mmCIF file of C-alpha atoms (C1' of nucleotides) in Angstrom:
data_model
loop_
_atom_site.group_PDB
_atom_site.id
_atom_site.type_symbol
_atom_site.label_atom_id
_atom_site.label_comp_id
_atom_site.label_asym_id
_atom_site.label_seq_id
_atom_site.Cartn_x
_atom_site.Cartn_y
_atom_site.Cartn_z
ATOM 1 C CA UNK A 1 11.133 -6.049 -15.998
ATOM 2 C CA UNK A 2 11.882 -4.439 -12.522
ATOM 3 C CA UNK A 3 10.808 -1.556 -10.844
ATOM 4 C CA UNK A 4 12.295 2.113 -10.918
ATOM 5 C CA UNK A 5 14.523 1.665 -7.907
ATOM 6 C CA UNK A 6 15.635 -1.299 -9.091
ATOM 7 C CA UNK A 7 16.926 -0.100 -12.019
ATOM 8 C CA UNK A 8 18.607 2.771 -10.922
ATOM 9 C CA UNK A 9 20.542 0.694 -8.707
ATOM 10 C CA UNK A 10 21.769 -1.851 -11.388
ATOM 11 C CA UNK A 11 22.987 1.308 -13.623
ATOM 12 C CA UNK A 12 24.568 2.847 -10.966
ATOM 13 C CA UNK A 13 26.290 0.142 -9.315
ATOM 14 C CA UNK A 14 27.508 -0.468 -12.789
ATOM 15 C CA UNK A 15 28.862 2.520 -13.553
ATOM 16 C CA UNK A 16 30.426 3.246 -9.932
ATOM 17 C CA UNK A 17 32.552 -0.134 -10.899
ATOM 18 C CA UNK A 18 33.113 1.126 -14.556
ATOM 19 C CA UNK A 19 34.826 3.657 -13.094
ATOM 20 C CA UNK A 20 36.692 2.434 -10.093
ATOM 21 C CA UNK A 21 38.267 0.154 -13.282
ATOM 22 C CA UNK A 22 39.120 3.544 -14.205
ATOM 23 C CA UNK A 23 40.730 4.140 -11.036
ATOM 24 C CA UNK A 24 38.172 6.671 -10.033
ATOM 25 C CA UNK A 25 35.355 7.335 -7.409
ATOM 26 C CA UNK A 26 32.026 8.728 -8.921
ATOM 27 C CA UNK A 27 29.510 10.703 -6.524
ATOM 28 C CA UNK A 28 26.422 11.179 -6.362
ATOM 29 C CA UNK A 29 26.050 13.944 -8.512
ATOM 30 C CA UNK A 30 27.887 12.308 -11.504
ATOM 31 C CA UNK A 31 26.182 8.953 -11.055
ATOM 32 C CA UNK A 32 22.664 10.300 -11.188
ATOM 33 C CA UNK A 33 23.735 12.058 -14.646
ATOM 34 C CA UNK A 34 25.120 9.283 -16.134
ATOM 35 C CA UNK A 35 22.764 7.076 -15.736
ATOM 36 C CA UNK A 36 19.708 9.158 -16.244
ATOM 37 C CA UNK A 37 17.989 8.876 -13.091
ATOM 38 C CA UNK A 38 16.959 11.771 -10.233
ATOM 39 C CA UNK A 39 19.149 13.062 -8.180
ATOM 40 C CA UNK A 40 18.274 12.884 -4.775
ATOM 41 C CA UNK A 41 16.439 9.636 -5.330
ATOM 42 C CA UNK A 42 19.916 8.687 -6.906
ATOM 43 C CA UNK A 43 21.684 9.100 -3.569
ATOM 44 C CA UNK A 44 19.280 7.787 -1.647
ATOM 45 C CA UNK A 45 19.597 4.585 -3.305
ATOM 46 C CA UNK A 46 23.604 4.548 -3.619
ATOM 47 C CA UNK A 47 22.901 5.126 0.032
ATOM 48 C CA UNK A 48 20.619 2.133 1.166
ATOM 49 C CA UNK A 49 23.078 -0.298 -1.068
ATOM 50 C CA UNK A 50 26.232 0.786 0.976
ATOM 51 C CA UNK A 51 23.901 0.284 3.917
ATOM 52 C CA UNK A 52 23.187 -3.086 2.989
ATOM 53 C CA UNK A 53 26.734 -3.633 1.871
ATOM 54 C CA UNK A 54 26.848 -4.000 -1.368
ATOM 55 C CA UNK A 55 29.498 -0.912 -2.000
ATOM 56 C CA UNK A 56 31.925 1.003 0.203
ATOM 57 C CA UNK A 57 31.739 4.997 0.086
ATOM 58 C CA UNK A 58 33.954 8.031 1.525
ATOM 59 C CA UNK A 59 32.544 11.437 2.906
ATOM 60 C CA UNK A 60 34.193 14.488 1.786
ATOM 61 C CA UNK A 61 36.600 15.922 -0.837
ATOM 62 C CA UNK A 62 38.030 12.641 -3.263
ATOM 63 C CA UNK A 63 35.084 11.147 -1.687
ATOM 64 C CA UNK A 64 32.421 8.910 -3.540
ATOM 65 C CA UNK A 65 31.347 5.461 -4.204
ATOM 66 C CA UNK A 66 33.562 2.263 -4.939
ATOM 67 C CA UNK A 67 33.291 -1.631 -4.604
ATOM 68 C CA UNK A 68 35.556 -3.557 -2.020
ATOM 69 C CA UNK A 69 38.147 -5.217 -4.762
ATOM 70 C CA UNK A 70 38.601 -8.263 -1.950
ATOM 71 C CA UNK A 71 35.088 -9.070 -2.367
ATOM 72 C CA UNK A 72 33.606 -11.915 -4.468
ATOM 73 C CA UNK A 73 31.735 -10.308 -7.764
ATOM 74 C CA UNK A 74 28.566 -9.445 -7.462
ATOM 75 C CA UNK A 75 25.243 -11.068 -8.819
ATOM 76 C CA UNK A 76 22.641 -8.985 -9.935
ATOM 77 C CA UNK A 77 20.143 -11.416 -8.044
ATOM 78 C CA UNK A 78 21.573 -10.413 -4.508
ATOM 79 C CA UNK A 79 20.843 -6.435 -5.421
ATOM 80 C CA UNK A 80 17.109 -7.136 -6.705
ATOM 81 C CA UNK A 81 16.169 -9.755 -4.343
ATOM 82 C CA UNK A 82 17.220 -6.405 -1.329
ATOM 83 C CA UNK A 83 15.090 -4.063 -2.887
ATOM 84 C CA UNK A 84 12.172 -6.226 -4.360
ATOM 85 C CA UNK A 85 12.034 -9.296 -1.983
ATOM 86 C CA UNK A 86 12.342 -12.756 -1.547
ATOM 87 C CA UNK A 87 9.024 -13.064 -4.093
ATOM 88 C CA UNK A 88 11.179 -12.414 -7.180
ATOM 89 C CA UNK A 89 10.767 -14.670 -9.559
ATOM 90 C CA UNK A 90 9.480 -18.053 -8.080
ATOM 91 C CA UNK A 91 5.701 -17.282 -8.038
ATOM 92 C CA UNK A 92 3.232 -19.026 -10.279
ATOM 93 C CA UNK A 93 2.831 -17.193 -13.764
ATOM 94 C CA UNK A 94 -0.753 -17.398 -12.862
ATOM 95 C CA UNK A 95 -0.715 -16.216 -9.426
ATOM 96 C CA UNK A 96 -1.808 -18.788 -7.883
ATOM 97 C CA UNK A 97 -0.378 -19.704 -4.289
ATOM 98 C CA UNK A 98 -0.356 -23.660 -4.938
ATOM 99 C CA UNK A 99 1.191 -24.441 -8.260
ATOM 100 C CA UNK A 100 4.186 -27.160 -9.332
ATOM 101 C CA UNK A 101 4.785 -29.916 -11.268
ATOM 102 C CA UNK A 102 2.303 -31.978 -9.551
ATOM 103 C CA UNK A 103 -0.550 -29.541 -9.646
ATOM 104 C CA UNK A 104 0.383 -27.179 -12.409
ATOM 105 C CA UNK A 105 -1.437 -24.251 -13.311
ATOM 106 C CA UNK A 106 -2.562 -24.027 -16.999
ATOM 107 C CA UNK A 107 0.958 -21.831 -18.050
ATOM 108 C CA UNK A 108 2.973 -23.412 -15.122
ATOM 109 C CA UNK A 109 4.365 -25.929 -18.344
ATOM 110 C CA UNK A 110 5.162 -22.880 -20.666
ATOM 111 C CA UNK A 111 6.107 -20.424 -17.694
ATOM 112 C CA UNK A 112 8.355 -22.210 -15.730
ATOM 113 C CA UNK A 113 11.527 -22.775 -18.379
ATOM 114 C CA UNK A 114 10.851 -19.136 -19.033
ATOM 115 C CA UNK A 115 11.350 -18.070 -14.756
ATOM 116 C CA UNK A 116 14.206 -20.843 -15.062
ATOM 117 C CA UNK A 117 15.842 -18.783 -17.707
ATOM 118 C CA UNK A 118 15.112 -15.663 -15.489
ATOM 119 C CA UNK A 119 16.639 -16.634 -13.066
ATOM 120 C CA UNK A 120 19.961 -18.017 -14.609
ATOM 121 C CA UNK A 121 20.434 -14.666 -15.984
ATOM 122 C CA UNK A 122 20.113 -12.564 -12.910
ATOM 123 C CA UNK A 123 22.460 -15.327 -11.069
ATOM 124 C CA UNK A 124 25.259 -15.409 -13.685
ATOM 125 C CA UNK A 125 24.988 -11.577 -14.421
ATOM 126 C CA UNK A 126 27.312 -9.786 -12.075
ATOM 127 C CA UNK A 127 27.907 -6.218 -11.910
ATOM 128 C CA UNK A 128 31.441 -6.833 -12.693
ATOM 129 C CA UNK A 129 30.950 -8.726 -15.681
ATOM 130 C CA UNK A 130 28.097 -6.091 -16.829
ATOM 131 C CA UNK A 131 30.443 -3.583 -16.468
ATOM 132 C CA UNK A 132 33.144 -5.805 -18.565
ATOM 133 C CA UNK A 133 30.979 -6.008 -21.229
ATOM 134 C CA UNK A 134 30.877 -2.232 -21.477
ATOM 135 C CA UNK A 135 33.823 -2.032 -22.320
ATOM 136 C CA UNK A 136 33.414 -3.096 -26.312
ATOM 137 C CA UNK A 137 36.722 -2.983 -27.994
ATOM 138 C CA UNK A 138 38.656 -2.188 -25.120
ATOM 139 C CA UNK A 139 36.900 1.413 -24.850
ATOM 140 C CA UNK A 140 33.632 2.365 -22.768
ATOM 141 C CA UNK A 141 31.322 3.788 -24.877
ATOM 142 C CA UNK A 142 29.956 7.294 -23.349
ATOM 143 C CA UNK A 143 26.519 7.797 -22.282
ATOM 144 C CA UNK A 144 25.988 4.012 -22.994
ATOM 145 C CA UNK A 145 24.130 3.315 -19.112
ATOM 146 C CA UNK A 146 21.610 6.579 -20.257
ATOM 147 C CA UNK A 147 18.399 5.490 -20.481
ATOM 148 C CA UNK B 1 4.696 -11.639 -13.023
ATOM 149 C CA UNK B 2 1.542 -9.949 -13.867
ATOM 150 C CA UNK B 3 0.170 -6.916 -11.354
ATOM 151 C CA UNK B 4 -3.073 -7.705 -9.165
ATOM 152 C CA UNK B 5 -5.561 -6.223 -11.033
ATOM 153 C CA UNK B 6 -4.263 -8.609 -14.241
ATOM 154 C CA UNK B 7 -3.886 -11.430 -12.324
ATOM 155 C CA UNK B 8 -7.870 -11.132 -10.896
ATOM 156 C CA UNK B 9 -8.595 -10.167 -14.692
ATOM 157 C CA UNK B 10 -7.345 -13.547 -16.170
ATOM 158 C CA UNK B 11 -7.948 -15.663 -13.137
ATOM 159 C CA UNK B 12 -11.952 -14.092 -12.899
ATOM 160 C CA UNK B 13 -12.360 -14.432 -17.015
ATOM 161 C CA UNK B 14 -10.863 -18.197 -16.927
ATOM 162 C CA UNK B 15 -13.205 -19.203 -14.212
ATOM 163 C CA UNK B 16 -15.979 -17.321 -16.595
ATOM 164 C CA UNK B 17 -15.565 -19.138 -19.404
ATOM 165 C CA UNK B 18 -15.264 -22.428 -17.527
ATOM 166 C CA UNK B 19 -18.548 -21.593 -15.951
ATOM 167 C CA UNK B 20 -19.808 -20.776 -19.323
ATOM 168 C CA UNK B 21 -18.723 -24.238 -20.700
ATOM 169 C CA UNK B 22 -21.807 -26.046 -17.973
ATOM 170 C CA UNK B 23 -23.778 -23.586 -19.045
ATOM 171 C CA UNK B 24 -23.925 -21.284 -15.990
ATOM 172 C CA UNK B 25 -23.495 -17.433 -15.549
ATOM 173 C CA UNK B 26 -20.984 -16.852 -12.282
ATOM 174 C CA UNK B 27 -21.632 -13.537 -10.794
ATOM 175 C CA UNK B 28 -19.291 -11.011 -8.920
ATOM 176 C CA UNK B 29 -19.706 -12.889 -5.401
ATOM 177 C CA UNK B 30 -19.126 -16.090 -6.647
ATOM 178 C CA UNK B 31 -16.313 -14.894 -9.026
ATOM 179 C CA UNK B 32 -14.172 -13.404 -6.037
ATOM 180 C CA UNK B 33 -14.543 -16.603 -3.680
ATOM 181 C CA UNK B 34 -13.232 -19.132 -6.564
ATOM 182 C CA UNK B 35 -10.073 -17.244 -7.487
ATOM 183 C CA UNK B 36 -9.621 -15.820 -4.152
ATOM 184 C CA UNK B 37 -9.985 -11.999 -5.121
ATOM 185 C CA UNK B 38 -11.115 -9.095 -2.906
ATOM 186 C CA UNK B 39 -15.451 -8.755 -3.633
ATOM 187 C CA UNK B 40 -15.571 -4.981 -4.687
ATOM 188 C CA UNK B 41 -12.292 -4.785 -6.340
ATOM 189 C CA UNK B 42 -13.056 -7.945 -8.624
ATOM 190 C CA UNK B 43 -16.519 -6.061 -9.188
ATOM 191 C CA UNK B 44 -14.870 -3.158 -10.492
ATOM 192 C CA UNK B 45 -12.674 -5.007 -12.517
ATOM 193 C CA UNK B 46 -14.678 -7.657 -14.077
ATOM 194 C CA UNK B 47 -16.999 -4.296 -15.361
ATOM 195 C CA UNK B 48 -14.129 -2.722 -17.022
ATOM 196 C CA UNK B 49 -13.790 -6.220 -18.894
ATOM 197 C CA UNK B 50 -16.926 -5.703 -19.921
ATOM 198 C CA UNK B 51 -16.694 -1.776 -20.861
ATOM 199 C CA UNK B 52 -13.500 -2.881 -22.885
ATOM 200 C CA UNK B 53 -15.605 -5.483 -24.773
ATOM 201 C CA UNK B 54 -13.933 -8.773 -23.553
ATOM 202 C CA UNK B 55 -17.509 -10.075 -22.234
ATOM 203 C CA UNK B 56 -21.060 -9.086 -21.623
ATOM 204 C CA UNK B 57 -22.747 -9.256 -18.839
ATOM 205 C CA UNK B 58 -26.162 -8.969 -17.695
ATOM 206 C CA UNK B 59 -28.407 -7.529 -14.495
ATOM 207 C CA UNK B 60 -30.917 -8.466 -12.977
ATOM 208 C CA UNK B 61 -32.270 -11.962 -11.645
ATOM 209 C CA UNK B 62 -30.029 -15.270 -13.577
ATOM 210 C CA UNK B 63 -27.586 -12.226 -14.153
ATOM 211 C CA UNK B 64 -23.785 -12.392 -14.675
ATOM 212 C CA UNK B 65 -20.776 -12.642 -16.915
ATOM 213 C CA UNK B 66 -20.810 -14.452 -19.964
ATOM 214 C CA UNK B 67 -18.486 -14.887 -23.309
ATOM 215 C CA UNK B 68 -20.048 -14.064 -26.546
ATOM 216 C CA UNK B 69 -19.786 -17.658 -27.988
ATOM 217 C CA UNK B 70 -19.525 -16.064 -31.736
ATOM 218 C CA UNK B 71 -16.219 -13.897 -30.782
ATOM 219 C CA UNK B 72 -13.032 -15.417 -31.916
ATOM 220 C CA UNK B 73 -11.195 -16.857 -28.694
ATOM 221 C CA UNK B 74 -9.386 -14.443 -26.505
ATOM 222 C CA UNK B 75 -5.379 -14.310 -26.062
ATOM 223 C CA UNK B 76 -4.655 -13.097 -22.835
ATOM 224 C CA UNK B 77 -2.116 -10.705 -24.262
ATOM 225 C CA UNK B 78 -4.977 -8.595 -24.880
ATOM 226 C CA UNK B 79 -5.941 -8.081 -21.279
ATOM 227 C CA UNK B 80 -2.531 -8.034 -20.208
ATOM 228 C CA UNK B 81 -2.167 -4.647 -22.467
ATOM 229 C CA UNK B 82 -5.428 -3.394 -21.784
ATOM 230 C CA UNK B 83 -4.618 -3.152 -18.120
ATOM 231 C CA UNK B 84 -1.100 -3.105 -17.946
ATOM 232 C CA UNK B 85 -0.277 -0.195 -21.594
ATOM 233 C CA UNK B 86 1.639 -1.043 -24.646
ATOM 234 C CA UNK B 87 5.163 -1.243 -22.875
ATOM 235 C CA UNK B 88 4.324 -4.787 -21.491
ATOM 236 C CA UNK B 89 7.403 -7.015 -22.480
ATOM 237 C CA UNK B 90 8.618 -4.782 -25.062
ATOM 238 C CA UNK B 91 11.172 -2.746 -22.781
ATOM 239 C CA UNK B 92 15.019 -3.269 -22.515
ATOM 240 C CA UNK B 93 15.723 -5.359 -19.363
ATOM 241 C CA UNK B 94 18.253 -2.932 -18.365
ATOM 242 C CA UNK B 95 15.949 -0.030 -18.084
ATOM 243 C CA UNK B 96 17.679 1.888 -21.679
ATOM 244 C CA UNK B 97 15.934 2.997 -23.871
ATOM 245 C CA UNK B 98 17.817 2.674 -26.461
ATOM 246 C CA UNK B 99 18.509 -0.884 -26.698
ATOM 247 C CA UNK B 100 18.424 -3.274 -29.692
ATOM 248 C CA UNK B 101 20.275 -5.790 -31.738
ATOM 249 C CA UNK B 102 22.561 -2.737 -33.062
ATOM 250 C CA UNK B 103 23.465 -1.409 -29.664
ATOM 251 C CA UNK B 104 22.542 -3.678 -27.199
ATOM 252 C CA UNK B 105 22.684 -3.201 -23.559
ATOM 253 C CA UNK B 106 24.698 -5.974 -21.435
ATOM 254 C CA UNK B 107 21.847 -8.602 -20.917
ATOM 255 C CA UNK B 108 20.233 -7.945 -23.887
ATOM 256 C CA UNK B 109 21.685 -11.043 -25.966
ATOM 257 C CA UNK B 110 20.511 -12.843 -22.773
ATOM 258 C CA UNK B 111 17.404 -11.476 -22.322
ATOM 259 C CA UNK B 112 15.828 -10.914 -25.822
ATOM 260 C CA UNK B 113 15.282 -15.012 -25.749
ATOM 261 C CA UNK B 114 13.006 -14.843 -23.064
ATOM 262 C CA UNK B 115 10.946 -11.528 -23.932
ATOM 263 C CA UNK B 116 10.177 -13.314 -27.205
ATOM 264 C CA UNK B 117 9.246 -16.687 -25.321
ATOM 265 C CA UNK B 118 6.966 -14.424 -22.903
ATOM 266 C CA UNK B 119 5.671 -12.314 -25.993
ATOM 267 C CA UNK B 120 4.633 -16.353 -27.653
ATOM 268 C CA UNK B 121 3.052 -16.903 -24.128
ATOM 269 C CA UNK B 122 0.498 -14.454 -23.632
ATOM 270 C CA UNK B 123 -0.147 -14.509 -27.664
ATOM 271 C CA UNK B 124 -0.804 -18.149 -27.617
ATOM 272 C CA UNK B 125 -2.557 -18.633 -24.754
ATOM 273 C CA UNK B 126 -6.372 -17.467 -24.642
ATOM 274 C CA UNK B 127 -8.794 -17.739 -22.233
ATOM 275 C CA UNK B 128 -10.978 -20.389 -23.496
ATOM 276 C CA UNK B 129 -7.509 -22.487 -24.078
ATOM 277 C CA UNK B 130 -6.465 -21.806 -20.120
ATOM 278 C CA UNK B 131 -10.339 -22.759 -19.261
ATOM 279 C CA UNK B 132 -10.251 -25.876 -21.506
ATOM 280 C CA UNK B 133 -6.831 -26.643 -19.608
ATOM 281 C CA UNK B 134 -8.489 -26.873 -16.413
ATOM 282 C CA UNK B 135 -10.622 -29.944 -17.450
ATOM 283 C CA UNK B 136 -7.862 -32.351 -17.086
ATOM 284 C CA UNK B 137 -9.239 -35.769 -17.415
ATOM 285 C CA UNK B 138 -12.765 -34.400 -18.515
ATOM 286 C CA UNK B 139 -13.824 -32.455 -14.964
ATOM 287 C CA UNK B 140 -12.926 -29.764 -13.393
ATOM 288 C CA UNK B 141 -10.977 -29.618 -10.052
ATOM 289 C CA UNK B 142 -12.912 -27.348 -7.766
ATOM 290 C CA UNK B 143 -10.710 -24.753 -5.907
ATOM 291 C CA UNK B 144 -8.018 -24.696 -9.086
ATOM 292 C CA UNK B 145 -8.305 -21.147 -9.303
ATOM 293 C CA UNK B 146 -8.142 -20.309 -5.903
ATOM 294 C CA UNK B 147 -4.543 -18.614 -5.320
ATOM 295 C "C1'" DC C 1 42.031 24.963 12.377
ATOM 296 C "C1'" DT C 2 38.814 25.965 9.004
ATOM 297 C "C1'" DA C 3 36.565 26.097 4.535
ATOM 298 C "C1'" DT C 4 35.012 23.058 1.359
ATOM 299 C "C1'" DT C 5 33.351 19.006 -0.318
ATOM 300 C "C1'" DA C 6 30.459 15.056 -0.453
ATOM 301 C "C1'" DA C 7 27.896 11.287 1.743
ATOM 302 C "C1'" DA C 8 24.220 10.208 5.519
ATOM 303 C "C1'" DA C 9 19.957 10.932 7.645
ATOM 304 C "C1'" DG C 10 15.529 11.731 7.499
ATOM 305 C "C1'" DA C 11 11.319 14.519 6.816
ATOM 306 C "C1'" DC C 12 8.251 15.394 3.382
ATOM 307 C "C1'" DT C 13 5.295 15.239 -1.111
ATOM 308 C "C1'" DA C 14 3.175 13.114 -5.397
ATOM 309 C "C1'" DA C 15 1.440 9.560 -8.093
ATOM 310 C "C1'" DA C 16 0.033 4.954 -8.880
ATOM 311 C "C1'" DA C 17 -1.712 0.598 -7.361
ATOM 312 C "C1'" DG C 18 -4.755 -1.770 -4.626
ATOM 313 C "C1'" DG C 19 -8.966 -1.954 -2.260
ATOM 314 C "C1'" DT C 20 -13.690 -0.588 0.032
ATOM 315 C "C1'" DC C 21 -18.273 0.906 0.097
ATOM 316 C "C1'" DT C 22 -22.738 3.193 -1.145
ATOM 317 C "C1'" DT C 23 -25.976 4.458 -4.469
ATOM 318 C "C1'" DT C 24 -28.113 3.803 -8.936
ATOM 319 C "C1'" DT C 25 -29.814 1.213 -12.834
ATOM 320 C "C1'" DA C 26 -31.828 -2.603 -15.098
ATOM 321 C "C1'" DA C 27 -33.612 -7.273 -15.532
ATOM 322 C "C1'" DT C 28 -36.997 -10.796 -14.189
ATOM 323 C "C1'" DA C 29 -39.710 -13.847 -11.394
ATOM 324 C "C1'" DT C 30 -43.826 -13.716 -8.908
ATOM 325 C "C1'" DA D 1 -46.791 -3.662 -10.594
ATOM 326 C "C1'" DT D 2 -43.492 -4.648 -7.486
ATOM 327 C "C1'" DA D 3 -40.006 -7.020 -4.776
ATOM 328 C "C1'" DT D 4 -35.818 -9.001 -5.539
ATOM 329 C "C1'" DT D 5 -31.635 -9.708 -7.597
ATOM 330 C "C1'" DA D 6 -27.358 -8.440 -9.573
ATOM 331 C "C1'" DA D 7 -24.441 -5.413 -12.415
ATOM 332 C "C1'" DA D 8 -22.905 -0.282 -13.104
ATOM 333 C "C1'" DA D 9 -21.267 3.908 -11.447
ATOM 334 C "C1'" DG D 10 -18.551 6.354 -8.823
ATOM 335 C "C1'" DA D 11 -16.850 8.353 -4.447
ATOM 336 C "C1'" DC D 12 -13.668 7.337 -1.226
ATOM 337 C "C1'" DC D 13 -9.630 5.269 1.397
ATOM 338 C "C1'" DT D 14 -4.944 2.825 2.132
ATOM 339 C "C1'" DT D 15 -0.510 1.284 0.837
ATOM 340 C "C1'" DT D 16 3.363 1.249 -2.007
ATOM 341 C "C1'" DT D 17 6.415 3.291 -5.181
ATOM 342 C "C1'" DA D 18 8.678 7.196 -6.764
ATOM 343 C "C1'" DG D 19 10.716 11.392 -5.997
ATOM 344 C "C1'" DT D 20 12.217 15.961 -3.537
ATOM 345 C "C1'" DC D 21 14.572 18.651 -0.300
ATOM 346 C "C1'" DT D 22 16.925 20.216 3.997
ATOM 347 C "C1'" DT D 23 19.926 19.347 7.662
ATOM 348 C "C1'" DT D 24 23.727 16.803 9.649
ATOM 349 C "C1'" DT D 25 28.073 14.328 9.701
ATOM 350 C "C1'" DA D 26 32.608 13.296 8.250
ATOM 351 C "C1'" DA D 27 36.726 13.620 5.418
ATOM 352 C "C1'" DT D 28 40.555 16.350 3.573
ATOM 353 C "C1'" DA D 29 42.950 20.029 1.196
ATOM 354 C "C1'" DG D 30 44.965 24.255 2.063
#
DNA sequence: CTATTAAAAGACTAAAAGGTCTTTTAATAT
DNA sequence: ATATTAAAAGACCTTTTAGTCTTTTAATAG
């Protein structure tokens, strides 16, 4: 459904805020372990998001990664639409540059409740409420974001 | 949605099979102008097709590429996993790998709807139903294909 | 103040996707 | 038979995605 880097960002921006509920701030090192993804490529992603704003971090010793708690939740849409472009998700099924309701393409009729349902989920998904729902029970599951 | 090299497959076997349907035999230039694929790439691609056994083809003077007429029809499915592996639309949309009804990741009550509505999609749609699509009021639109 | 810790910066490599081009093979019209 | 046409084969190139690693910067505990 998305692409490696993608990914790696969703599971680790979900754990980092699984674990500042916890009161704590993960690095690098743990992140990339938890959720099963390479190291260095690991922190160079956590890297570009705080970059781009997504997450606050702090050099040295109690150092690490954490959300801004003042800031609005975050929808998953905002962190794939920075790494995979504006493209995501409104193209044609087909491909095909020219293709609505007024000159659909033969799947535009099937495809487009599909990309509306697509894109409903990556809007109302936050990283917040992902990392809510790992919480089943009131207790976070270990090794649940390992892929 | 679909990678390049799918998207030129499906787009350069619809416009096949519509071609077919006046009786004509498009060949590799004329198949990359009307769906607006590069010339040599859509060449190489249109002869895996036919290594993989989705059409024939033939060289020479009134060459081209042509359906076998007695083949059952073709759901694109097939060329999706043919170019794209086995994992197409199968995968968690988190990125887990273990995922499933039992232990779901967070989207996957969300998402597992619209896999199966993708999965229905490409299994119900085959070529020769996109082609037939394309007649809309009995003739073709020229340039339809083009992206 | 300094050793330690951990993120930031950025150079580099590998693999996959996307694309180009030339040469070879085969069909057929003349 | 042969010139022409068009697919087949396959070598190459470019860009993007994925991943690795070293060096630098900054925070803080002692």
């Amino acid at each position: 459904m998305f692409n490696k880097e993608t990914e790696y960002a969703l599971r680790g921006l979900v754990y980092v805020q699984v674990q500042n509920l916890k009161g704590l701030k993960p690095g690098i090192v743990e992140i990339s372990q938890e959720i099963d993804a390479p190291l260095f490529y690991t922190g160079k992603i956590m890297q570009r998001l705080v970059k781009q704003g997504f997450l606050l971090s702090m050099k040295g010793k109690n150092g690490g990664f954490f959300f801004d708690e003042k800031k609005d939740d975050l929808p998953i849409r905002n962190v794939i639409q920075a790494i995979e472009g504006e493209k995501t998700y409104s193209g044609c099924g087909f491909g095909l540059k020219h293709c609505d309701d007024l000159r659909p393409c033969p799947l535009h009729e099937q495809y487009a409740p599909i990309r509306n349902s697509i894109n409903d989920l990556i809007t109302n998904n936050t990283v917040q409420s992902l990392a809510r729902a790992f919480k089943v029970g009131g207790d976070l599951l270990p090794g649940r974001l390992k892929s």
